[in-house]
Amino acid sequence: DSLSRSVSTDEVRIDFVDSTSGALDEVKMSDQYRIYRILQNAIRNALQHAGASELTITARVKDGSLVFTVEDDGKGFDGKSSSSSSQGLANMRGCTELLEGSIAWNSPAPRYGKGTEVLLIVPFS
């Protein structure tokens, strides 16, 4: 089962694909809120800093974890120089630690200028 939704304006298109089959509903509310805040920051960064015009957000269950990706077509960024100085990225990391999960930003050199992927993995039992 998969739920897909799209939102589009003249400036941006956002696609959302939920393949969790309702697993997120079983996560306690405080953790759902943390996940929401992390994804909200990833979307905000893509729109405000990367100049993205297309975003794809996916949610799925894999190997006992909830896996979320936020992919954009923006300008990309150098995660090594940006990650230590950005309050938004620090907040995302802090929320991820509270979830006992992991987060990664991928915008490697061959893709630099061709978008960023944020990967959030949250253990789920």
PDB file of C-alpha atoms in Angstrom:
ATOM      1  CA  ASP A   1       0.000   0.000   0.000  1.00  0.00           C
ATOM      2  CA  SER A   2       1.266   3.400  -0.924  1.00  0.00           C
ATOM      3  CA  LEU A   3      -0.224   6.850  -0.549  1.00  0.00           C
ATOM      4  CA  SER A   4       0.928   9.503  -2.988  1.00  0.00           C
ATOM      5  CA  ARG A   5       0.090  13.175  -2.889  1.00  0.00           C
ATOM      6  CA  SER A   6       1.286  16.139  -4.891  1.00  0.00           C
ATOM      7  CA  VAL A   7       1.170  19.838  -4.152  1.00  0.00           C
ATOM      8  CA  SER A   8       2.066  22.281  -6.861  1.00  0.00           C
ATOM      9  CA  THR A   9       2.268  26.055  -7.194  1.00  0.00           C
ATOM     10  CA  ASP A  10       3.810  28.231  -9.878  1.00  0.00           C
ATOM     11  CA  GLU A  11       7.089  28.092  -7.948  1.00  0.00           C
ATOM     12  CA  VAL A  12       7.393  24.595  -6.504  1.00  0.00           C
ATOM     13  CA  ARG A  13       6.091  21.046  -6.843  1.00  0.00           C
ATOM     14  CA  ILE A  14       6.137  18.724  -3.834  1.00  0.00           C
ATOM     15  CA  ASP A  15       5.426  14.999  -4.175  1.00  0.00           C
ATOM     16  CA  PHE A  16       4.823  12.863  -1.097  1.00  0.00           C
ATOM     17  CA  VAL A  17       4.862   9.062  -1.172  1.00  0.00           C
ATOM     18  CA  ASP A  18       3.912   7.205   2.027  1.00  0.00           C
ATOM     19  CA  SER A  19       4.638   3.480   1.848  1.00  0.00           C
ATOM     20  CA  THR A  20       4.600   2.896   5.617  1.00  0.00           C
ATOM     21  CA  SER A  21       1.199   1.140   5.600  1.00  0.00           C
ATOM     22  CA  GLY A  22       0.173   3.096   8.693  1.00  0.00           C
ATOM     23  CA  ALA A  23       3.300   2.260  10.714  1.00  0.00           C
ATOM     24  CA  LEU A  24       3.848   5.932  11.537  1.00  0.00           C
ATOM     25  CA  ASP A  25       0.508   5.942  13.387  1.00  0.00           C
ATOM     26  CA  GLU A  26       2.028   3.482  15.867  1.00  0.00           C
ATOM     27  CA  VAL A  27       4.882   5.849  16.767  1.00  0.00           C
ATOM     28  CA  LYS A  28       4.319   7.839  19.958  1.00  0.00           C
ATOM     29  CA  MET A  29       3.095  11.373  19.401  1.00  0.00           C
ATOM     30  CA  SER A  30       6.252  13.084  20.718  1.00  0.00           C
ATOM     31  CA  ASP A  31       8.375  11.116  18.241  1.00  0.00           C
ATOM     32  CA  GLN A  32       5.953  11.876  15.406  1.00  0.00           C
ATOM     33  CA  TYR A  33       6.404  15.551  16.228  1.00  0.00           C
ATOM     34  CA  ARG A  34      10.207  15.227  16.135  1.00  0.00           C
ATOM     35  CA  ILE A  35      10.015  13.503  12.741  1.00  0.00           C
ATOM     36  CA  TYR A  36       7.700  16.254  11.506  1.00  0.00           C
ATOM     37  CA  ARG A  37      10.139  18.960  12.662  1.00  0.00           C
ATOM     38  CA  ILE A  38      13.086  17.277  10.952  1.00  0.00           C
ATOM     39  CA  LEU A  39      11.197  16.927   7.664  1.00  0.00           C
ATOM     40  CA  GLN A  40       9.880  20.486   7.976  1.00  0.00           C
ATOM     41  CA  ASN A  41      13.448  21.794   8.332  1.00  0.00           C
ATOM     42  CA  ALA A  42      14.618  19.738   5.347  1.00  0.00           C
ATOM     43  CA  ILE A  43      11.812  21.158   3.201  1.00  0.00           C
ATOM     44  CA  ARG A  44      12.443  24.708   4.414  1.00  0.00           C
ATOM     45  CA  ASN A  45      16.165  24.396   3.640  1.00  0.00           C
ATOM     46  CA  ALA A  46      15.441  23.128   0.127  1.00  0.00           C
ATOM     47  CA  LEU A  47      13.086  26.006  -0.595  1.00  0.00           C
ATOM     48  CA  GLN A  48      14.931  28.865   1.134  1.00  0.00           C
ATOM     49  CA  HIS A  49      18.578  27.999   0.637  1.00  0.00           C
ATOM     50  CA  ALA A  50      18.754  25.665  -2.359  1.00  0.00           C
ATOM     51  CA  GLY A  51      16.229  27.377  -4.593  1.00  0.00           C
ATOM     52  CA  ALA A  52      14.545  24.046  -5.278  1.00  0.00           C
ATOM     53  CA  SER A  53      11.550  23.889  -7.594  1.00  0.00           C
ATOM     54  CA  GLU A  54      10.814  20.173  -7.085  1.00  0.00           C
ATOM     55  CA  LEU A  55      10.854  18.106  -3.908  1.00  0.00           C
ATOM     56  CA  THR A  56      10.058  14.455  -3.360  1.00  0.00           C
ATOM     57  CA  ILE A  57       9.387  13.206   0.165  1.00  0.00           C
ATOM     58  CA  THR A  58       9.183   9.464   0.729  1.00  0.00           C
ATOM     59  CA  ALA A  59       8.363   7.440   3.827  1.00  0.00           C
ATOM     60  CA  ARG A  60       8.792   3.672   4.049  1.00  0.00           C
ATOM     61  CA  VAL A  61       9.596   0.856   6.443  1.00  0.00           C
ATOM     62  CA  LYS A  62      12.841  -1.040   5.910  1.00  0.00           C
ATOM     63  CA  ASP A  63      14.654  -3.506   8.163  1.00  0.00           C
ATOM     64  CA  GLY A  64      12.744  -2.478  11.294  1.00  0.00           C
ATOM     65  CA  SER A  65      13.170   1.252  10.728  1.00  0.00           C
ATOM     66  CA  LEU A  66      11.134   4.113   9.353  1.00  0.00           C
ATOM     67  CA  VAL A  67      13.082   5.602   6.452  1.00  0.00           C
ATOM     68  CA  PHE A  68      12.357   9.113   5.197  1.00  0.00           C
ATOM     69  CA  THR A  69      13.990  10.876   2.270  1.00  0.00           C
ATOM     70  CA  VAL A  70      13.628  14.455   1.129  1.00  0.00           C
ATOM     71  CA  GLU A  71      15.116  14.979  -2.335  1.00  0.00           C
ATOM     72  CA  ASP A  72      15.283  18.317  -4.110  1.00  0.00           C
ATOM     73  CA  ASP A  73      16.511  19.711  -7.414  1.00  0.00           C
ATOM     74  CA  GLY A  74      18.187  22.738  -5.851  1.00  0.00           C
ATOM     75  CA  LYS A  75      21.765  23.909  -6.029  1.00  0.00           C
ATOM     76  CA  GLY A  76      23.087  21.374  -3.505  1.00  0.00           C
ATOM     77  CA  PHE A  77      25.516  22.189  -0.726  1.00  0.00           C
ATOM     78  CA  ASP A  78      28.795  21.190   0.834  1.00  0.00           C
ATOM     79  CA  GLY A  79      27.641  19.279   3.893  1.00  0.00           C
ATOM     80  CA  LYS A  80      31.085  19.366   5.503  1.00  0.00           C
ATOM     81  CA  SER A  81      31.323  23.141   5.670  1.00  0.00           C
ATOM     82  CA  SER A  82      27.600  23.788   6.214  1.00  0.00           C
ATOM     83  CA  SER A  83      26.751  21.147   8.785  1.00  0.00           C
ATOM     84  CA  SER A  84      28.774  22.500  11.675  1.00  0.00           C
ATOM     85  CA  SER A  85      27.626  26.107  11.442  1.00  0.00           C
ATOM     86  CA  SER A  86      23.912  25.819  10.685  1.00  0.00           C
ATOM     87  CA  GLN A  87      21.470  26.012  13.602  1.00  0.00           C
ATOM     88  CA  GLY A  88      18.778  24.318  11.498  1.00  0.00           C
ATOM     89  CA  LEU A  89      21.001  21.331  10.730  1.00  0.00           C
ATOM     90  CA  ALA A  90      22.055  21.167  14.389  1.00  0.00           C
ATOM     91  CA  ASN A  91      18.384  21.090  15.428  1.00  0.00           C
ATOM     92  CA  MET A  92      17.727  18.295  12.936  1.00  0.00           C
ATOM     93  CA  ARG A  93      20.656  16.337  14.386  1.00  0.00           C
ATOM     94  CA  GLY A  94      19.433  16.915  17.943  1.00  0.00           C
ATOM     95  CA  CYS A  95      15.923  15.667  17.174  1.00  0.00           C
ATOM     96  CA  THR A  96      17.404  12.650  15.386  1.00  0.00           C
ATOM     97  CA  GLU A  97      19.503  11.792  18.448  1.00  0.00           C
ATOM     98  CA  LEU A  98      16.381  11.920  20.646  1.00  0.00           C
ATOM     99  CA  LEU A  99      14.780   9.450  18.218  1.00  0.00           C
ATOM    100  CA  GLU A 100      17.918   7.257  18.439  1.00  0.00           C
ATOM    101  CA  GLY A 101      18.073   7.468  14.662  1.00  0.00           C
ATOM    102  CA  SER A 102      20.491   8.667  12.021  1.00  0.00           C
ATOM    103  CA  ILE A 103      20.440  11.499   9.509  1.00  0.00           C
ATOM    104  CA  ALA A 104      22.616  12.187   6.477  1.00  0.00           C
ATOM    105  CA  TRP A 105      22.817  14.897   3.836  1.00  0.00           C
ATOM    106  CA  ASN A 106      23.965  13.761   0.407  1.00  0.00           C
ATOM    107  CA  SER A 107      25.056  16.237  -2.225  1.00  0.00           C
ATOM    108  CA  PRO A 108      28.353  14.733  -3.417  1.00  0.00           C
ATOM    109  CA  ALA A 109      30.662  16.431  -5.898  1.00  0.00           C
ATOM    110  CA  PRO A 110      29.217  14.806  -9.023  1.00  0.00           C
ATOM    111  CA  ARG A 111      25.762  15.947  -7.916  1.00  0.00           C
ATOM    112  CA  TYR A 112      26.798  19.298  -6.502  1.00  0.00           C
ATOM    113  CA  GLY A 113      24.546  21.785  -8.198  1.00  0.00           C
ATOM    114  CA  LYS A 114      22.043  19.025  -8.854  1.00  0.00           C
ATOM    115  CA  GLY A 115      20.171  18.802  -5.588  1.00  0.00           C
ATOM    116  CA  THR A 116      20.407  17.318  -2.144  1.00  0.00           C
ATOM    117  CA  GLU A 117      18.990  14.240  -0.468  1.00  0.00           C
ATOM    118  CA  VAL A 118      18.257  14.181   3.255  1.00  0.00           C
ATOM    119  CA  LEU A 119      18.020  10.638   4.619  1.00  0.00           C
ATOM    120  CA  LEU A 120      16.421  10.101   8.050  1.00  0.00           C
ATOM    121  CA  ILE A 121      16.324   6.618   9.591  1.00  0.00           C
ATOM    122  CA  VAL A 122      14.347   6.047  12.792  1.00  0.00           C
ATOM    123  CA  PRO A 123      14.288   2.656  14.568  1.00  0.00           C
ATOM    124  CA  PHE A 124      10.797   1.215  14.692  1.00  0.00           C
ATOM    125  CA  SER A 125       9.564  -1.794  16.613  1.00  0.00           C
TER     126      SER A 125
END
